[in-house]
PDB file of C-alpha atoms and ligand atoms in Angstrom:
ATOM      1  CA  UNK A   1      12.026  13.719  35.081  1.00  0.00           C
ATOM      2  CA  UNK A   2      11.112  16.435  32.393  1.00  0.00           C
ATOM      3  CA  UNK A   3       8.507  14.115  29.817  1.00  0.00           C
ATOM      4  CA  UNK A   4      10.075  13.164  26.214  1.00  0.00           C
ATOM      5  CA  UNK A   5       8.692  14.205  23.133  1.00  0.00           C
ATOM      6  CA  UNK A   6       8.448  12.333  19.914  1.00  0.00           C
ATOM      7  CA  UNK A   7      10.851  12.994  17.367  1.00  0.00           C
ATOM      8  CA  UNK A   8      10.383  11.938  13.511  1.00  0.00           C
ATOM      9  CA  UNK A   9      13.141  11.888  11.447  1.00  0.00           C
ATOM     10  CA  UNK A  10      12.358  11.331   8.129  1.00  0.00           C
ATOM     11  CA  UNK A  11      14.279  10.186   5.456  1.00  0.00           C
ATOM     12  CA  UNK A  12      13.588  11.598   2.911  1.00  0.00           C
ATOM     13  CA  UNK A  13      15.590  10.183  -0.565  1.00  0.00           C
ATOM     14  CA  UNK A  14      14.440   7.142  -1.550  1.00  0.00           C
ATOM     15  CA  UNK A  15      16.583   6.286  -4.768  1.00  0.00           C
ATOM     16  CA  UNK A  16      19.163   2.980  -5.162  1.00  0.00           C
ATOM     17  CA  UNK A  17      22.350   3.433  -3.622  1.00  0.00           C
ATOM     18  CA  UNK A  18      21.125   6.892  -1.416  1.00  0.00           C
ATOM     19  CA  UNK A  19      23.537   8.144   1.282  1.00  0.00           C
ATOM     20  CA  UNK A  20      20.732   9.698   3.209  1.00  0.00           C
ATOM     21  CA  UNK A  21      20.188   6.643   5.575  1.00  0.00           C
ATOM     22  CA  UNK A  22      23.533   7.597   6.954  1.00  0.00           C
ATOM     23  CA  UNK A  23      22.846  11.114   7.642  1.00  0.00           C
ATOM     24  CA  UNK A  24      19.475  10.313   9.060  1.00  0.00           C
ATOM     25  CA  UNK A  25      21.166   7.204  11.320  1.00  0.00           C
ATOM     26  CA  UNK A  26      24.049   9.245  12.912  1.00  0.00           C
ATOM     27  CA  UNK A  27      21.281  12.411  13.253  1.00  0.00           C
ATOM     28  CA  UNK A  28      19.001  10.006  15.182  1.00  0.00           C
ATOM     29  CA  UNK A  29      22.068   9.096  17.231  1.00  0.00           C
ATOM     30  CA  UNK A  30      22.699  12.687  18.140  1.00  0.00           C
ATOM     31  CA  UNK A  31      18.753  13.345  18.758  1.00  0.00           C
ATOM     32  CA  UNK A  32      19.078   9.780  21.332  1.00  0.00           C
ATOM     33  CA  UNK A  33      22.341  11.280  22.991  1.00  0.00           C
ATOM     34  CA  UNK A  34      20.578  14.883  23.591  1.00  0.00           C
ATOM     35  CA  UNK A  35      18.054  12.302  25.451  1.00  0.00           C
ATOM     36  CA  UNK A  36      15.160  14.697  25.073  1.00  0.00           C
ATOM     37  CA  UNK A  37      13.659  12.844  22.547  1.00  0.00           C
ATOM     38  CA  UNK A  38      12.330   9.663  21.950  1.00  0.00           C
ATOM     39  CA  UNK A  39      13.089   9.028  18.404  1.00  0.00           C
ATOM     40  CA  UNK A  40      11.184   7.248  15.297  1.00  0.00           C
ATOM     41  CA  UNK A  41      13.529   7.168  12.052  1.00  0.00           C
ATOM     42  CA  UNK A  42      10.284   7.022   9.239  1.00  0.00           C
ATOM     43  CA  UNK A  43      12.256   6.287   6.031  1.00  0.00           C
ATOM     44  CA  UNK A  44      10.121   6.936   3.101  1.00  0.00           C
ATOM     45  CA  UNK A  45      11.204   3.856   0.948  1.00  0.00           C
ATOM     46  CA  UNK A  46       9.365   1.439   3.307  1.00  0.00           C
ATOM     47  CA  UNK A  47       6.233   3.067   2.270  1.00  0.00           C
ATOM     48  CA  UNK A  48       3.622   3.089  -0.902  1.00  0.00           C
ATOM     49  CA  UNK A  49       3.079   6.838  -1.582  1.00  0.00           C
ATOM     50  CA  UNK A  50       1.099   7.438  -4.367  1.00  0.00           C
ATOM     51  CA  UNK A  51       1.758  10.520  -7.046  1.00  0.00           C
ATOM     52  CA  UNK A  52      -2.017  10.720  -7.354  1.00  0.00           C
ATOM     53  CA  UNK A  53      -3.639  12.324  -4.918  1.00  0.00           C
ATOM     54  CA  UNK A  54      -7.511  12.544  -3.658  1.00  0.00           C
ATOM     55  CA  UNK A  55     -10.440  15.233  -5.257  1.00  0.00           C
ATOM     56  CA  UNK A  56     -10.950  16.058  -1.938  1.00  0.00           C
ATOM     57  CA  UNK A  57      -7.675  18.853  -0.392  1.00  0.00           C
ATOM     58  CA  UNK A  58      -6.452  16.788   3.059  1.00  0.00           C
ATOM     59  CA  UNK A  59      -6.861  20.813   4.920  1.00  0.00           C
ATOM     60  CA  UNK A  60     -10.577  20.408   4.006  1.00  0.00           C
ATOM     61  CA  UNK A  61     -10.642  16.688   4.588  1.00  0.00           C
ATOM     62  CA  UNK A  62      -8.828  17.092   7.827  1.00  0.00           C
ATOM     63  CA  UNK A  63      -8.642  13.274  10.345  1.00  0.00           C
ATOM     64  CA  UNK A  64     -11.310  11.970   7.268  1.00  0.00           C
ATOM     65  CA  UNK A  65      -8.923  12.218   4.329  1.00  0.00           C
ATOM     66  CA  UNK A  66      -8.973   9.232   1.814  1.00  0.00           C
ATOM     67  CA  UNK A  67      -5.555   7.823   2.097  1.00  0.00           C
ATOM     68  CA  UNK A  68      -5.247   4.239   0.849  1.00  0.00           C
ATOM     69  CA  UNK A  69      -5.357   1.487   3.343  1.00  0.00           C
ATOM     70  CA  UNK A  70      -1.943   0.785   2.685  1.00  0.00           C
ATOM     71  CA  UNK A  71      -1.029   4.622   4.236  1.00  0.00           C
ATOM     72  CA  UNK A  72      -2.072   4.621   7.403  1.00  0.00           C
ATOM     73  CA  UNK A  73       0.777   3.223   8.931  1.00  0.00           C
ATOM     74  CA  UNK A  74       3.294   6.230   7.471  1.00  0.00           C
ATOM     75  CA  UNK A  75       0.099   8.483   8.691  1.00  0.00           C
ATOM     76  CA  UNK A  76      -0.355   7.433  12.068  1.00  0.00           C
ATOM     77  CA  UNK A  77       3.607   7.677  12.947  1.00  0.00           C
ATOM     78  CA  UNK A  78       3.792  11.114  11.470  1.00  0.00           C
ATOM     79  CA  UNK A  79       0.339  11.851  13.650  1.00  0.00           C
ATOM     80  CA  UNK A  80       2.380  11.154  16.679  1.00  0.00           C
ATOM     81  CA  UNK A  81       5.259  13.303  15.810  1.00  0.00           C
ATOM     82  CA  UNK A  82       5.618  16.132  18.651  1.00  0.00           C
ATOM     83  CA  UNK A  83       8.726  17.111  16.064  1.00  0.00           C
ATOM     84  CA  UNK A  84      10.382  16.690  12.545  1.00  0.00           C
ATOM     85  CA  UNK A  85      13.306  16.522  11.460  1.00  0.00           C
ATOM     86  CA  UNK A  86      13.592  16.026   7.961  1.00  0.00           C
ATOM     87  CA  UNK A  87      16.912  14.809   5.738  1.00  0.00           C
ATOM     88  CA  UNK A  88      16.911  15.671   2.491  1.00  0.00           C
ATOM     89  CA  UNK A  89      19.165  15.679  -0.382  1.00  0.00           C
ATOM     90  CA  UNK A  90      19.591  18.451  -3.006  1.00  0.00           C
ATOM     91  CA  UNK A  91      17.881  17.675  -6.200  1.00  0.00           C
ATOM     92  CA  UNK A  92      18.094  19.981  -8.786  1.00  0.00           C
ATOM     93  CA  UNK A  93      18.051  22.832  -6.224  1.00  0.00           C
ATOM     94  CA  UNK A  94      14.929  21.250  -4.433  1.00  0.00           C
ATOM     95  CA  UNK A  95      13.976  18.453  -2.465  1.00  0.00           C
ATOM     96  CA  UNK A  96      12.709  14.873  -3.956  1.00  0.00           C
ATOM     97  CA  UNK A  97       9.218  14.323  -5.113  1.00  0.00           C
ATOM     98  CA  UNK A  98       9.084  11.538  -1.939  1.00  0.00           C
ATOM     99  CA  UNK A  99       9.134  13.992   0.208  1.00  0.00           C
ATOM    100  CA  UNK A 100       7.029  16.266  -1.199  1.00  0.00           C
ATOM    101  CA  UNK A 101       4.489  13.760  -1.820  1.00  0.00           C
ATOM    102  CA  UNK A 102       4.703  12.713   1.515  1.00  0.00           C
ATOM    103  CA  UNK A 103       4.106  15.972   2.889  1.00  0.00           C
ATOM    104  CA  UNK A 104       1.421  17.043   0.383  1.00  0.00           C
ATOM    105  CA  UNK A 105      -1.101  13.159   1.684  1.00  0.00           C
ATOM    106  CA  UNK A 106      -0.962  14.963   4.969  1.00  0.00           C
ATOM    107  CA  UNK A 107      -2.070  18.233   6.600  1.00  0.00           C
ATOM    108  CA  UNK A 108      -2.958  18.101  10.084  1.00  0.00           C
ATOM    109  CA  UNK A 109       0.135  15.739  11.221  1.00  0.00           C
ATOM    110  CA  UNK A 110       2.188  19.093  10.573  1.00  0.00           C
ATOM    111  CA  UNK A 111      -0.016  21.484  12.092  1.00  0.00           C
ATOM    112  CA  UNK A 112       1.488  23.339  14.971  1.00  0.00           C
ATOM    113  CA  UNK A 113       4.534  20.887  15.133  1.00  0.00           C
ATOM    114  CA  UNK A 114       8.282  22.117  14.998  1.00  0.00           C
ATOM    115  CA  UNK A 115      10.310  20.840  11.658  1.00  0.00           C
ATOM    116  CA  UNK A 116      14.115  21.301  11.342  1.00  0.00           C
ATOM    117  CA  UNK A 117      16.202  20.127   8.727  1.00  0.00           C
ATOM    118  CA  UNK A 118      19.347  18.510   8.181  1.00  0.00           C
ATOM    119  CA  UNK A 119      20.376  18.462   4.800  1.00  0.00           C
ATOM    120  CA  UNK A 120      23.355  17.566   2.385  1.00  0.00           C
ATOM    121  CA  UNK A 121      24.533  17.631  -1.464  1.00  0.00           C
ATOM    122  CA  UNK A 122      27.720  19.679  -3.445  1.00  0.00           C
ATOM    123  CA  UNK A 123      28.520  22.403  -2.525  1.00  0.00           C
ATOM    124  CA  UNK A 124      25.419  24.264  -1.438  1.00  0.00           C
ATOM    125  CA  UNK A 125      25.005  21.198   1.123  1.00  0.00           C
ATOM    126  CA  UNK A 126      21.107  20.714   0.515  1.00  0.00           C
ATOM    127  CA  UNK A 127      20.185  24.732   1.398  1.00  0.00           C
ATOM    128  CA  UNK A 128      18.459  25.199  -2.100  1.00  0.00           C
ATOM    129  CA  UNK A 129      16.387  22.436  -1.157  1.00  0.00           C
ATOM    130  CA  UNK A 130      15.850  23.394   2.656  1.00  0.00           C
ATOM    131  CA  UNK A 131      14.632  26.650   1.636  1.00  0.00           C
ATOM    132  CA  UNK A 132      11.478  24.999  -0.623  1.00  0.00           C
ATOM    133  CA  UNK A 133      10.818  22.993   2.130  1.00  0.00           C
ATOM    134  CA  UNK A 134      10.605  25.725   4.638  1.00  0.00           C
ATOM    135  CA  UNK A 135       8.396  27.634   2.645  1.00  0.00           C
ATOM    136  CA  UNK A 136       6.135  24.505   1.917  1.00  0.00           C
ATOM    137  CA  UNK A 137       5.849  23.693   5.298  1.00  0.00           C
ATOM    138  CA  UNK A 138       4.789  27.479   6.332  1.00  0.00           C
ATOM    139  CA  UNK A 139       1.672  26.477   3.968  1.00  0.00           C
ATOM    140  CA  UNK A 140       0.783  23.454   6.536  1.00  0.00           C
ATOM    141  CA  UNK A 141       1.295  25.291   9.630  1.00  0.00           C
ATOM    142  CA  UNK A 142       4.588  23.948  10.662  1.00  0.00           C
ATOM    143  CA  UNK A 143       7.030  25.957  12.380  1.00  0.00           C
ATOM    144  CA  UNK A 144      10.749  25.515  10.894  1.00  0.00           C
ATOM    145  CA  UNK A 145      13.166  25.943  13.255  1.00  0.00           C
ATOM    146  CA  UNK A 146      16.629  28.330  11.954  1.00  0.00           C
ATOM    147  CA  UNK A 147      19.543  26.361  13.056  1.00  0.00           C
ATOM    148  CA  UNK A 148      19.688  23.408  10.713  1.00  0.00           C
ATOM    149  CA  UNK A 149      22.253  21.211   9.679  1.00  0.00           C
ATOM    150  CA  UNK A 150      23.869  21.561   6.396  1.00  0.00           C
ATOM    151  CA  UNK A 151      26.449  19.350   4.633  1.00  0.00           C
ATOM    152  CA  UNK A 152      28.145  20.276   1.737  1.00  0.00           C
ATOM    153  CA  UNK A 153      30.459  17.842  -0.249  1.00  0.00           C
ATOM    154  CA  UNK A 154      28.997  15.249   1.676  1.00  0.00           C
ATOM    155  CA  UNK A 155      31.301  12.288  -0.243  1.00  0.00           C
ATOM    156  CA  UNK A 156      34.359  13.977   0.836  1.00  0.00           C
ATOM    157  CA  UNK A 157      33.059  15.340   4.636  1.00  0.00           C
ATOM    158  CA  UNK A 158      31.703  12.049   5.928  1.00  0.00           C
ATOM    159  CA  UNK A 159      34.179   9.027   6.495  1.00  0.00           C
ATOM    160  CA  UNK A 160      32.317   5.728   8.713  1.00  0.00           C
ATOM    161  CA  UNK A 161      29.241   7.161   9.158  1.00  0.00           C
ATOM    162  CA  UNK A 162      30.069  10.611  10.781  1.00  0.00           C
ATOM    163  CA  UNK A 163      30.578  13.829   9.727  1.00  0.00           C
ATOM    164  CA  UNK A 164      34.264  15.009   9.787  1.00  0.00           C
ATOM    165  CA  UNK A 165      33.666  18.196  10.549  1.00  0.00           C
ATOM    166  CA  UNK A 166      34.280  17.969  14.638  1.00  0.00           C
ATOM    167  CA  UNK A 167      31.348  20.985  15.793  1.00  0.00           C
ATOM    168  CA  UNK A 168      28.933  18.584  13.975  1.00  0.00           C
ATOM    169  CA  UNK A 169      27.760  17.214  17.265  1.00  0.00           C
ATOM    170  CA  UNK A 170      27.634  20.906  18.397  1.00  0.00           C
ATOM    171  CA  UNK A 171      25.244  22.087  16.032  1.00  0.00           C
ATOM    172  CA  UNK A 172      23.165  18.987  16.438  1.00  0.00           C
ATOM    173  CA  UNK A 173      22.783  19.453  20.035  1.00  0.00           C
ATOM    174  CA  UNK A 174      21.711  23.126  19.197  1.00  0.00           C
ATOM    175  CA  UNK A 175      18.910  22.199  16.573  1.00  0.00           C
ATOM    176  CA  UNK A 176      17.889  20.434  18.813  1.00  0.00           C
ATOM    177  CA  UNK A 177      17.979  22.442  22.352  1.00  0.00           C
ATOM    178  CA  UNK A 178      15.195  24.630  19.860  1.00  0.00           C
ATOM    179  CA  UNK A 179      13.471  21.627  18.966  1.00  0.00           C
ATOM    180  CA  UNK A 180      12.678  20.756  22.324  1.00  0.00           C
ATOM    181  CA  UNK A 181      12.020  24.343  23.128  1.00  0.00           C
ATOM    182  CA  UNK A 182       9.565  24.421  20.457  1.00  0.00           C
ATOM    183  CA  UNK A 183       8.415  21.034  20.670  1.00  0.00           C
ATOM    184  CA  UNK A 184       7.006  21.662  24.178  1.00  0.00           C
ATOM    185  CA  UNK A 185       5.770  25.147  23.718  1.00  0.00           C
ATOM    186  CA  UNK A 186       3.656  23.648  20.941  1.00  0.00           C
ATOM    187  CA  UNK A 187       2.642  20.563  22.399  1.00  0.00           C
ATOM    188  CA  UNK A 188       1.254  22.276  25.474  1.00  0.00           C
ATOM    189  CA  UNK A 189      -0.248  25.023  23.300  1.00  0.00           C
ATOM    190  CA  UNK A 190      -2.084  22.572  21.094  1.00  0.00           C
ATOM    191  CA  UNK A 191      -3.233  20.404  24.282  1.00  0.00           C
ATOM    192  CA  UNK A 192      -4.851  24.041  25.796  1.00  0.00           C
ATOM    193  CA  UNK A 193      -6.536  25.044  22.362  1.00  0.00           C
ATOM    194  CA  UNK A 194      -7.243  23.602  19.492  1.00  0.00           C
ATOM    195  CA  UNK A 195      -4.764  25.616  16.316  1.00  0.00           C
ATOM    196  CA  UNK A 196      -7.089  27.807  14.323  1.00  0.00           C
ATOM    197  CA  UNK A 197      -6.174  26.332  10.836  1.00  0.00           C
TER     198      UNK A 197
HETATM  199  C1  FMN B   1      18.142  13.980  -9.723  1.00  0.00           C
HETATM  200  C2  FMN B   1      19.321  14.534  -8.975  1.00  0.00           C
HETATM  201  C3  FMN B   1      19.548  15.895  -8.951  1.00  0.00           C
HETATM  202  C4  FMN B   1      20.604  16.432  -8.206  1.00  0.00           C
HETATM  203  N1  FMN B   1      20.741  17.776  -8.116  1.00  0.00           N
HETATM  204  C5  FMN B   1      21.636  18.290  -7.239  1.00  0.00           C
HETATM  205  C6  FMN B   1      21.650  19.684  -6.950  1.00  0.00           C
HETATM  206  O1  FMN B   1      20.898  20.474  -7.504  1.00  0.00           O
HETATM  207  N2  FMN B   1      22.528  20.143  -6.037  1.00  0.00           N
HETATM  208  C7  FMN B   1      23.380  19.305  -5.364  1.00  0.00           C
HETATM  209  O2  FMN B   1      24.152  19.769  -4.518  1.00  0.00           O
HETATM  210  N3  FMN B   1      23.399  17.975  -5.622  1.00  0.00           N
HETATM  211  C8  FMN B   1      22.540  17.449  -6.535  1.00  0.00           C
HETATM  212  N4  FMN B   1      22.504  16.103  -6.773  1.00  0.00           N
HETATM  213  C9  FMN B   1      23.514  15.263  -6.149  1.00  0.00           C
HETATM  214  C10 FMN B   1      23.038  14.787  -4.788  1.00  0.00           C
HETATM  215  O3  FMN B   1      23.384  15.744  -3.807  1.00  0.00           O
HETATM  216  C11 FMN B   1      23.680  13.450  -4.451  1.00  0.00           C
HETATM  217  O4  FMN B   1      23.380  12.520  -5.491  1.00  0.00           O
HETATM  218  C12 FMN B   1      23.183  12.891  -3.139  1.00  0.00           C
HETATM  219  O5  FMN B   1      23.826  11.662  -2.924  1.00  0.00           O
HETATM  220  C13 FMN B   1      21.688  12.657  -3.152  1.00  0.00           C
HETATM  221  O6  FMN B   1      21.257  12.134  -1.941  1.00  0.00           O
HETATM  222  P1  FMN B   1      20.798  10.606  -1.840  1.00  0.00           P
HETATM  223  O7  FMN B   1      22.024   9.786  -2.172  1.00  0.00           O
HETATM  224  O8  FMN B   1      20.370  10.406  -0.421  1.00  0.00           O
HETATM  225  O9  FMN B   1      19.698  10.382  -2.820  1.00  0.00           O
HETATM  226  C14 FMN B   1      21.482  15.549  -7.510  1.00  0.00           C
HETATM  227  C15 FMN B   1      21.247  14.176  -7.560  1.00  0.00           C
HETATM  228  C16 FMN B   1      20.179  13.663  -8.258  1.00  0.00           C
HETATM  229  C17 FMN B   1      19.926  12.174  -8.233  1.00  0.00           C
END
């Protein structure tokens, strides 16, 4: 039997009354149904993340970055991420500042790993802020994968927990056919050599 890879899927609003638990519980359905995967829903709002940030860069600081005590459980489940995949909301044509502080107290636990994205809002269903985060994560090394999942009008194309948009499923299981694909081209590339960052 082929070997499953770890799959975060971060959640990545944190605010009162989000919807993106939702997307993020019926995505890590999907991801547990594909069955290559075994999957680690990391929702953000369980965690302290600071705004302020070390003197130090975490690509310099590497493994020996200052995070506060209180971090190291959010780093050391991201650490054993073989993939990502990351919901986010639109916010103001972006991502939220979670998320991006998130990513920014962490450098190596993206390096060389696949990240796709499943995202939601009106009527540009989260692409505004899928496009910041692709280019952020090119920054840490990441490799975004092209076939993400995009929801637009979410409040009026999700009834019980699902999409009602019947290829949903479909274009889950195709995110992530090239997650896997990815996700064990760079695992066995980073267990042969270490990535040049
Ligand atoms: C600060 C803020 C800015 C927003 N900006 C956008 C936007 O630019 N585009 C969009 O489609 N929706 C926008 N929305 C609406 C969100 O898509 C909607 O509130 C969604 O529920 C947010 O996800 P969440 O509930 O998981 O936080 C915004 C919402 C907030 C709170």
């Amino acid at each position: 039997m082929t070997e499953k890879h770890t799959l975060v899927i971060v959640v990545g609003s944190v605010r009162e009354g989000r919807f993106g638990p939702v997307v993020a519980s019926w995505t890590a359905e999907q991801a547990r149904e594909h069955g290559g995967f075994d999957v680690d829903v990391v929702d953000l709002a369980e965690f302290e993340i600071p705004l302020t940030l070390p003197a130090v860069s975490p690509k310099f600081a590497g493994d020996a970055y200052p995070r506060p005590e209180a971090m190291a459980p959010l780093a050391a489940r991201l650490a054993e991420a073989d993939a990502f995949i990351l919901v986010t909301p639109e916010y103001n044509h972006s991502y939220p500042a979670a998320l991006k502080a998130a990513i920014d107290w962490h450098f190596t636990e993206w390096t060389a790993k696949p990240v796709a994205f499943v995202s939601y809002g009106g009527a540009a269903g989260g692409r505004h802020a899928v496009l910041h985060l692709e280019n952020v994560l090119t920054e840490l090394h990441a490799v975004t994968i092209r076939d993400g999942l995009a929801f637009p009008n979410y409040f009026t194309s999700w009834q019980d927990g699902r999409p009602l948009d019947p290829g949903a499923p479909g274009y889950a299981k195709t995110l992530l056919d090239q997650l896997t694909w990815w996700a064990a081209a760079l695992g066995a590339a980073r267990a042969a050599t270490p990535y040049p960052a």
